[in-house]
PDB file of C-alpha atoms in Angstrom:
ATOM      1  CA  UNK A   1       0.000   0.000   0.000  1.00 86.00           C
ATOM      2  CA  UNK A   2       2.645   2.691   1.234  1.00 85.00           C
ATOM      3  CA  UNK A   3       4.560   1.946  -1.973  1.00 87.00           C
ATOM      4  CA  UNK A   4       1.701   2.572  -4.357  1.00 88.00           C
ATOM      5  CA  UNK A   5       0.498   5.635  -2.070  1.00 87.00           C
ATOM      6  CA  UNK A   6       4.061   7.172  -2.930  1.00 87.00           C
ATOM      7  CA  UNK A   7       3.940   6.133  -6.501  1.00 89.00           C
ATOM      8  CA  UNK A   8       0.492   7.653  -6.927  1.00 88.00           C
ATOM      9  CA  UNK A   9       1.690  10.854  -5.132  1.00 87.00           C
ATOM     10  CA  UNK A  10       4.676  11.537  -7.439  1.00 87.00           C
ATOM     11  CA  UNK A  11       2.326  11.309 -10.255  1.00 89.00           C
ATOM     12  CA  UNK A  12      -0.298  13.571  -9.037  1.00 86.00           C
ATOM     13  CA  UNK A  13       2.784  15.753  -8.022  1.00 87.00           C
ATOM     14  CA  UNK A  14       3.627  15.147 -11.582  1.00 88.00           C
ATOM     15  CA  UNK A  15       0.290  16.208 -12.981  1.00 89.00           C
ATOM     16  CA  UNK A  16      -0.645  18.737 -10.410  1.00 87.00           C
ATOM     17  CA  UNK A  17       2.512  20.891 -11.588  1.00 86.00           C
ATOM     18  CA  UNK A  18       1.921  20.500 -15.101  1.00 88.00           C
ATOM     19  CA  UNK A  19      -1.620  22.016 -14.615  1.00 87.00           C
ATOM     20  CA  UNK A  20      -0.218  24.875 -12.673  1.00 83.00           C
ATOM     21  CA  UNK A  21       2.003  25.581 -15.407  1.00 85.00           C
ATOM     22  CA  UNK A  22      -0.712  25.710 -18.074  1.00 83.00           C
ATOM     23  CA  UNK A  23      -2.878  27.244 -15.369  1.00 81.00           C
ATOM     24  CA  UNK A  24      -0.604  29.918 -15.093  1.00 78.00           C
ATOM     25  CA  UNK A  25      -0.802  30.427 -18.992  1.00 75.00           C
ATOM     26  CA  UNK A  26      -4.065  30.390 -18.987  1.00 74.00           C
ATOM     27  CA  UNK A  27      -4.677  32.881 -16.105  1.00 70.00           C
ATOM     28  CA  UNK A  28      -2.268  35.628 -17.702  1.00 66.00           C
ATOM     29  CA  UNK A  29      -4.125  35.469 -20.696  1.00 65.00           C
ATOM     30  CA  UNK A  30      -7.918  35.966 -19.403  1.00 60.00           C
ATOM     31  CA  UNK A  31      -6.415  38.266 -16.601  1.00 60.00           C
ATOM     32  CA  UNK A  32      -7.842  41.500 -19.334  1.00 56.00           C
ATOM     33  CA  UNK A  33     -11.452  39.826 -19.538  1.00 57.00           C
ATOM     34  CA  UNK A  34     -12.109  39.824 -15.907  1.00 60.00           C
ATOM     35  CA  UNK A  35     -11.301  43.844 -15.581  1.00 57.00           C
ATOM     36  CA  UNK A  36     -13.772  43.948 -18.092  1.00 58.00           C
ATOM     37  CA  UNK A  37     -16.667  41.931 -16.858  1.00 59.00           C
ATOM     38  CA  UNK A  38     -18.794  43.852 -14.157  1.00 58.00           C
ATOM     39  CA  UNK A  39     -17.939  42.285 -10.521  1.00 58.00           C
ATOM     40  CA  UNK A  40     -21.079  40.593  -8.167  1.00 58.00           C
ATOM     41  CA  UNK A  41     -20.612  42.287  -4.842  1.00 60.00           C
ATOM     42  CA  UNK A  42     -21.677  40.215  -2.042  1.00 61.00           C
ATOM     43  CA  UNK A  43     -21.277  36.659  -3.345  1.00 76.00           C
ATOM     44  CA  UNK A  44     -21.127  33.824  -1.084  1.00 78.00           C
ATOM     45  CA  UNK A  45     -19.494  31.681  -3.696  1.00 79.00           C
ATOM     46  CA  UNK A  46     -16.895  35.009  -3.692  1.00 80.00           C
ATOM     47  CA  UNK A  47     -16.533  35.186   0.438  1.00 82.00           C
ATOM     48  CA  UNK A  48     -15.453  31.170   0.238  1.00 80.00           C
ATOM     49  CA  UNK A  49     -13.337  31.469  -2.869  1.00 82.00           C
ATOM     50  CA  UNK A  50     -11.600  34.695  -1.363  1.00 83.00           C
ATOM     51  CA  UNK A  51     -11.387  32.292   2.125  1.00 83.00           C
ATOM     52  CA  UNK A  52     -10.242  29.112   0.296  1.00 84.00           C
ATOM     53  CA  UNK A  53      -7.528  31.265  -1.828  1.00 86.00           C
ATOM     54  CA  UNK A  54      -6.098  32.944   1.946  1.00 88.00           C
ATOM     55  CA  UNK A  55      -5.537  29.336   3.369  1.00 85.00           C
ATOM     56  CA  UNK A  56      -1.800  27.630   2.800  1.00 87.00           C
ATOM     57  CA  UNK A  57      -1.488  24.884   0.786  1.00 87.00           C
ATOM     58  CA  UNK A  58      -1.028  22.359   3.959  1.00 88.00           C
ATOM     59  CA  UNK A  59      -4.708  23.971   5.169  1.00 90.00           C
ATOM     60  CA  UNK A  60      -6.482  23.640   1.684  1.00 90.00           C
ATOM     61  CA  UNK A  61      -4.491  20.287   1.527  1.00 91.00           C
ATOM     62  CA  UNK A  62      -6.234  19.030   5.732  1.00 93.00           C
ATOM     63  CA  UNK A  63      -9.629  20.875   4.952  1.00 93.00           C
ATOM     64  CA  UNK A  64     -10.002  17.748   2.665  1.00 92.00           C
ATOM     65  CA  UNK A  65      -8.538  14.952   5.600  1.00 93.00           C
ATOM     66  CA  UNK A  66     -10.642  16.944   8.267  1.00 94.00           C
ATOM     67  CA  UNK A  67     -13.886  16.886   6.248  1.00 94.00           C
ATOM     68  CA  UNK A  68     -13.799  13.039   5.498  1.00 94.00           C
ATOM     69  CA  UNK A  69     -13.060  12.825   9.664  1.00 93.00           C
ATOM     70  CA  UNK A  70     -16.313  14.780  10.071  1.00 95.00           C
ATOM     71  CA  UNK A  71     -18.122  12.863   7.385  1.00 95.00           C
ATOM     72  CA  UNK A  72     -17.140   9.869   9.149  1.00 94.00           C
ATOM     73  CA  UNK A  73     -17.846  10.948  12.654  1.00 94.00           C
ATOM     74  CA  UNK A  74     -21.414  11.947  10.975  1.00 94.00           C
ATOM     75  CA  UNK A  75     -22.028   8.650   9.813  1.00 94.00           C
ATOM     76  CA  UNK A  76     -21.218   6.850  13.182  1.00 92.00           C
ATOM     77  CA  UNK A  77     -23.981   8.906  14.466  1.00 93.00           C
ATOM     78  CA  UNK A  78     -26.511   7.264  12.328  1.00 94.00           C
ATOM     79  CA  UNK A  79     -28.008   3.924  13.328  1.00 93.00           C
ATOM     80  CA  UNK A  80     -28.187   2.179  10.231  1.00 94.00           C
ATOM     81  CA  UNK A  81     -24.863   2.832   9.323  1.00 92.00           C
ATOM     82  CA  UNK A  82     -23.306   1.437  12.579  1.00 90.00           C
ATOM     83  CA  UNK A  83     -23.197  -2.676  11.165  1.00 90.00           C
ATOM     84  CA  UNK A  84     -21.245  -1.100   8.076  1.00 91.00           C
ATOM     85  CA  UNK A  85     -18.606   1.309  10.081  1.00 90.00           C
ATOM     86  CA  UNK A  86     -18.038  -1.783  12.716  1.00 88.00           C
ATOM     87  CA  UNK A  87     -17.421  -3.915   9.348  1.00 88.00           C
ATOM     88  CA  UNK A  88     -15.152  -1.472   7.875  1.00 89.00           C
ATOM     89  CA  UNK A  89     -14.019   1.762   9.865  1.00 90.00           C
ATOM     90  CA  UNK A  90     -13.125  -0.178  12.629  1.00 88.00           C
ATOM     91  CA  UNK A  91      -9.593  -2.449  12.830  1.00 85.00           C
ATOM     92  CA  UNK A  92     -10.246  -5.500  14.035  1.00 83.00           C
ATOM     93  CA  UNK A  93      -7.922  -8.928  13.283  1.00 82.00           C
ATOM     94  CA  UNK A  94     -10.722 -11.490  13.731  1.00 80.00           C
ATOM     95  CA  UNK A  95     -12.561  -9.713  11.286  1.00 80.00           C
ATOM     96  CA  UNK A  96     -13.452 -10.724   7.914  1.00 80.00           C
ATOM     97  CA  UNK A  97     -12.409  -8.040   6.603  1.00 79.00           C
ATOM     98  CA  UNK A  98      -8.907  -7.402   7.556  1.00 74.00           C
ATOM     99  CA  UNK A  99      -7.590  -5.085   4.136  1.00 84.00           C
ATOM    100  CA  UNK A 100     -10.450  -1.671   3.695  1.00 87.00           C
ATOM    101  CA  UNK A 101     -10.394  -1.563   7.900  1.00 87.00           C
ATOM    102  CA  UNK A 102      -6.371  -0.333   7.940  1.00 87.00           C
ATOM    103  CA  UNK A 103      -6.972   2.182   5.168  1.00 89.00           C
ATOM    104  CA  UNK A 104     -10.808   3.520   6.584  1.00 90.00           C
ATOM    105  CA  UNK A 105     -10.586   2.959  10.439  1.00 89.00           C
ATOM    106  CA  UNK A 106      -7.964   6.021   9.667  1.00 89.00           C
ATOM    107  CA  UNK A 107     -10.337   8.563   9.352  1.00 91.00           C
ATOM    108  CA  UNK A 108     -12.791   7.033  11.777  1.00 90.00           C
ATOM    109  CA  UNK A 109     -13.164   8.633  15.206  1.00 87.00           C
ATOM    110  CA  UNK A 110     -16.090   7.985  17.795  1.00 81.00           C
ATOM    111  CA  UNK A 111     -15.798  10.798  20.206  1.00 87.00           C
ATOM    112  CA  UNK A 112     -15.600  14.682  19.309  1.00 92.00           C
ATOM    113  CA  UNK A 113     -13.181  15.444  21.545  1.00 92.00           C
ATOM    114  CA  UNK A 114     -10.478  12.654  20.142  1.00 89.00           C
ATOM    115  CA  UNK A 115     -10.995  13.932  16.913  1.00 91.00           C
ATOM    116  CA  UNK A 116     -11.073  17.737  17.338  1.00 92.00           C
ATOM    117  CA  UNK A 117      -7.888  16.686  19.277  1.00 92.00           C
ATOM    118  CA  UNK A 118      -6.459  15.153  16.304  1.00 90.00           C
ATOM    119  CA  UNK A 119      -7.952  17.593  13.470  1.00 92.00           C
ATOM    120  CA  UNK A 120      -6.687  20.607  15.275  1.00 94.00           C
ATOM    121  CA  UNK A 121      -2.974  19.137  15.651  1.00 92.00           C
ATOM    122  CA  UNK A 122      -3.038  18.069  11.883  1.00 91.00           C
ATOM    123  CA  UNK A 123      -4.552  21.709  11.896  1.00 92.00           C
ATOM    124  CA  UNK A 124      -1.570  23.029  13.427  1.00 92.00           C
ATOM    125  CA  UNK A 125       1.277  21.571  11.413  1.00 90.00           C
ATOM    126  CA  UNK A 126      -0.385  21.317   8.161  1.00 89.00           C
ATOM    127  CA  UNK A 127       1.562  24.325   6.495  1.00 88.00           C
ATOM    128  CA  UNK A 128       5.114  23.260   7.858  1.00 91.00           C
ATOM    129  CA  UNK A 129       4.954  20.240   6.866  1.00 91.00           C
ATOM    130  CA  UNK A 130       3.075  20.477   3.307  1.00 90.00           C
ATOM    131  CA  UNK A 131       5.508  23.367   2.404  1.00 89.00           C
ATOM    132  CA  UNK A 132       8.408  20.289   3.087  1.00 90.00           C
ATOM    133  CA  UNK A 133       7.093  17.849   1.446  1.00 90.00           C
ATOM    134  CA  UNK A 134       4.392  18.889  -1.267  1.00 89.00           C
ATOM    135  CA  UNK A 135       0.550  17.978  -0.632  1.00 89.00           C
ATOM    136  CA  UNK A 136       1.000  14.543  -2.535  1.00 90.00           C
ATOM    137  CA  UNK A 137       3.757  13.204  -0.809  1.00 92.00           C
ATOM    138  CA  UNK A 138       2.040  14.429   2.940  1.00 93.00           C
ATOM    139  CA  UNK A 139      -1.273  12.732   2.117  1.00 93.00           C
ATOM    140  CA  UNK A 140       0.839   9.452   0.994  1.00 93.00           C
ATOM    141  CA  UNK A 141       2.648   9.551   4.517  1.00 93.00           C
ATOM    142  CA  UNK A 142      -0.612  10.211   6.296  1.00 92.00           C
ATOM    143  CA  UNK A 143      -2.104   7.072   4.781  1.00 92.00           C
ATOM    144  CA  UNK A 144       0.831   5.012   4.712  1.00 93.00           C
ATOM    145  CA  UNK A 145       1.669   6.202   8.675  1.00 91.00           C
ATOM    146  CA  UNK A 146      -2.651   5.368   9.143  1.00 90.00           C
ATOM    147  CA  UNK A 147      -2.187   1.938   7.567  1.00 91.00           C
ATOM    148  CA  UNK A 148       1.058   0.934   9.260  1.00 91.00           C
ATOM    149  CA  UNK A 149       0.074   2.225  12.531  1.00 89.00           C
ATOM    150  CA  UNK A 150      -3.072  -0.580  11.898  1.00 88.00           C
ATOM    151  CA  UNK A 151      -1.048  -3.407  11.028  1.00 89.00           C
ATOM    152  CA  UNK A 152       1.084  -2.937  13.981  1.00 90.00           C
ATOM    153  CA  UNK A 153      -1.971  -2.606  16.281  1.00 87.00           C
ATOM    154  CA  UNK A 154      -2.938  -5.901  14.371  1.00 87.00           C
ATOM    155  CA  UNK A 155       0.306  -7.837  15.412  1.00 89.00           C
ATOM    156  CA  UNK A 156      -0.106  -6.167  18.719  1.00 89.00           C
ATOM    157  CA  UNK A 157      -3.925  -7.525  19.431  1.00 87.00           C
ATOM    158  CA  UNK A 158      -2.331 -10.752  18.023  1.00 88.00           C
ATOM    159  CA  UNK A 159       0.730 -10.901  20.345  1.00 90.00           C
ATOM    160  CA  UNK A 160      -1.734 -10.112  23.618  1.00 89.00           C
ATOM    161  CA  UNK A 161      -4.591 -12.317  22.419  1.00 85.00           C
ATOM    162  CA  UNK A 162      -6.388  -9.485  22.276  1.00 85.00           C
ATOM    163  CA  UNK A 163      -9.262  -8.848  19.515  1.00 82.00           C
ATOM    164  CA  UNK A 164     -11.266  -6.137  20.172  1.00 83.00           C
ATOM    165  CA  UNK A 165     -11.771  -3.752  17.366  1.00 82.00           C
ATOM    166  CA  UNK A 166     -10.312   0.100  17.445  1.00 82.00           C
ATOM    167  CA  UNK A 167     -10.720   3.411  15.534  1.00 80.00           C
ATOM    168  CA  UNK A 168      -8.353   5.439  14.173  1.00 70.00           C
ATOM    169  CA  UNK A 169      -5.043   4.795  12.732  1.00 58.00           C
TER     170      UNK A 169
END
């Protein structure tokens, strides 16, 4: 998994500067239509773009990790989803499913402190460490460090006899 998350992440890195580049083309060149085209004042789409554009790349890069947390969290909080996110958002080694668990139960959290805890550190270091290693290459280690951090908890619950499931990474 880790070495296909890194191999995936230096192609998007790949692809993601290529766009900029042409972006950047593309930008300079329709820069004189928008000083012609009369500006909507009071836009909400325009408040969250001007928001969205003042956030570092490491913050635009978490908002995405912190809103699949929440939409997890959400969906713990709804009763007929609870057989499905035991299944597969929790890690469990007597389970069936033993593979989707170490990549999911990542992103799954059951109380709101643990994971305001945990979105407002990943908060907090986003832009250091983005700026270091590139969005593509931090989500790769996030994944890789959630999936590793199951298995060992696997061999762990193995070693102590222990099988209860868990959430998060």
């Amino acid at each position: 998994f880790t070495g296909s998350a890194f191999g995936s992440a230096a192609i998007w890195q790949y692809e993601s500067l290529k766009s900029r580049v042409q972006t950047y083309f593309e930008e300079a060149r329709a820069d004189w239509m928008d000083k012609m085209r009369p500006q909507k004042r009071g836009d909400f789409r325009k408040q969250v773009n001007i928001w969205w554009n003042n956030l570092t790349e490491g913050q635009r890069t978490v908002t995405g990790i912190i809103a699949a947390n929440v939409f997890v969290f959400c969906l713990w909080r709804l009763p007929g989803m609870r057989r499905i996110m035991f299944t597969y958002f929790t890690s469990n080694p007597a389970s069936r499913a033993l593979c989707s668990p170490m990549l999911l139960s990542t992103f799954s959290h059951f109380s709101l402190f643990h994971m305001a805890a945990n979105m407002y550190v990943l908060w907090s270091f986003s832009s250091s460490i983005v700026s270091l290693l590139g969005c593509e290459q931090f989500i790769a280690v996030y994944l890789s460090a959630g999936v590793i951090s199951t298995f060992v908890s696997y061999v762990a619950k193995m070693a102590t006899g222990r099988f209860e499931p868990s959430l998060g990474a």
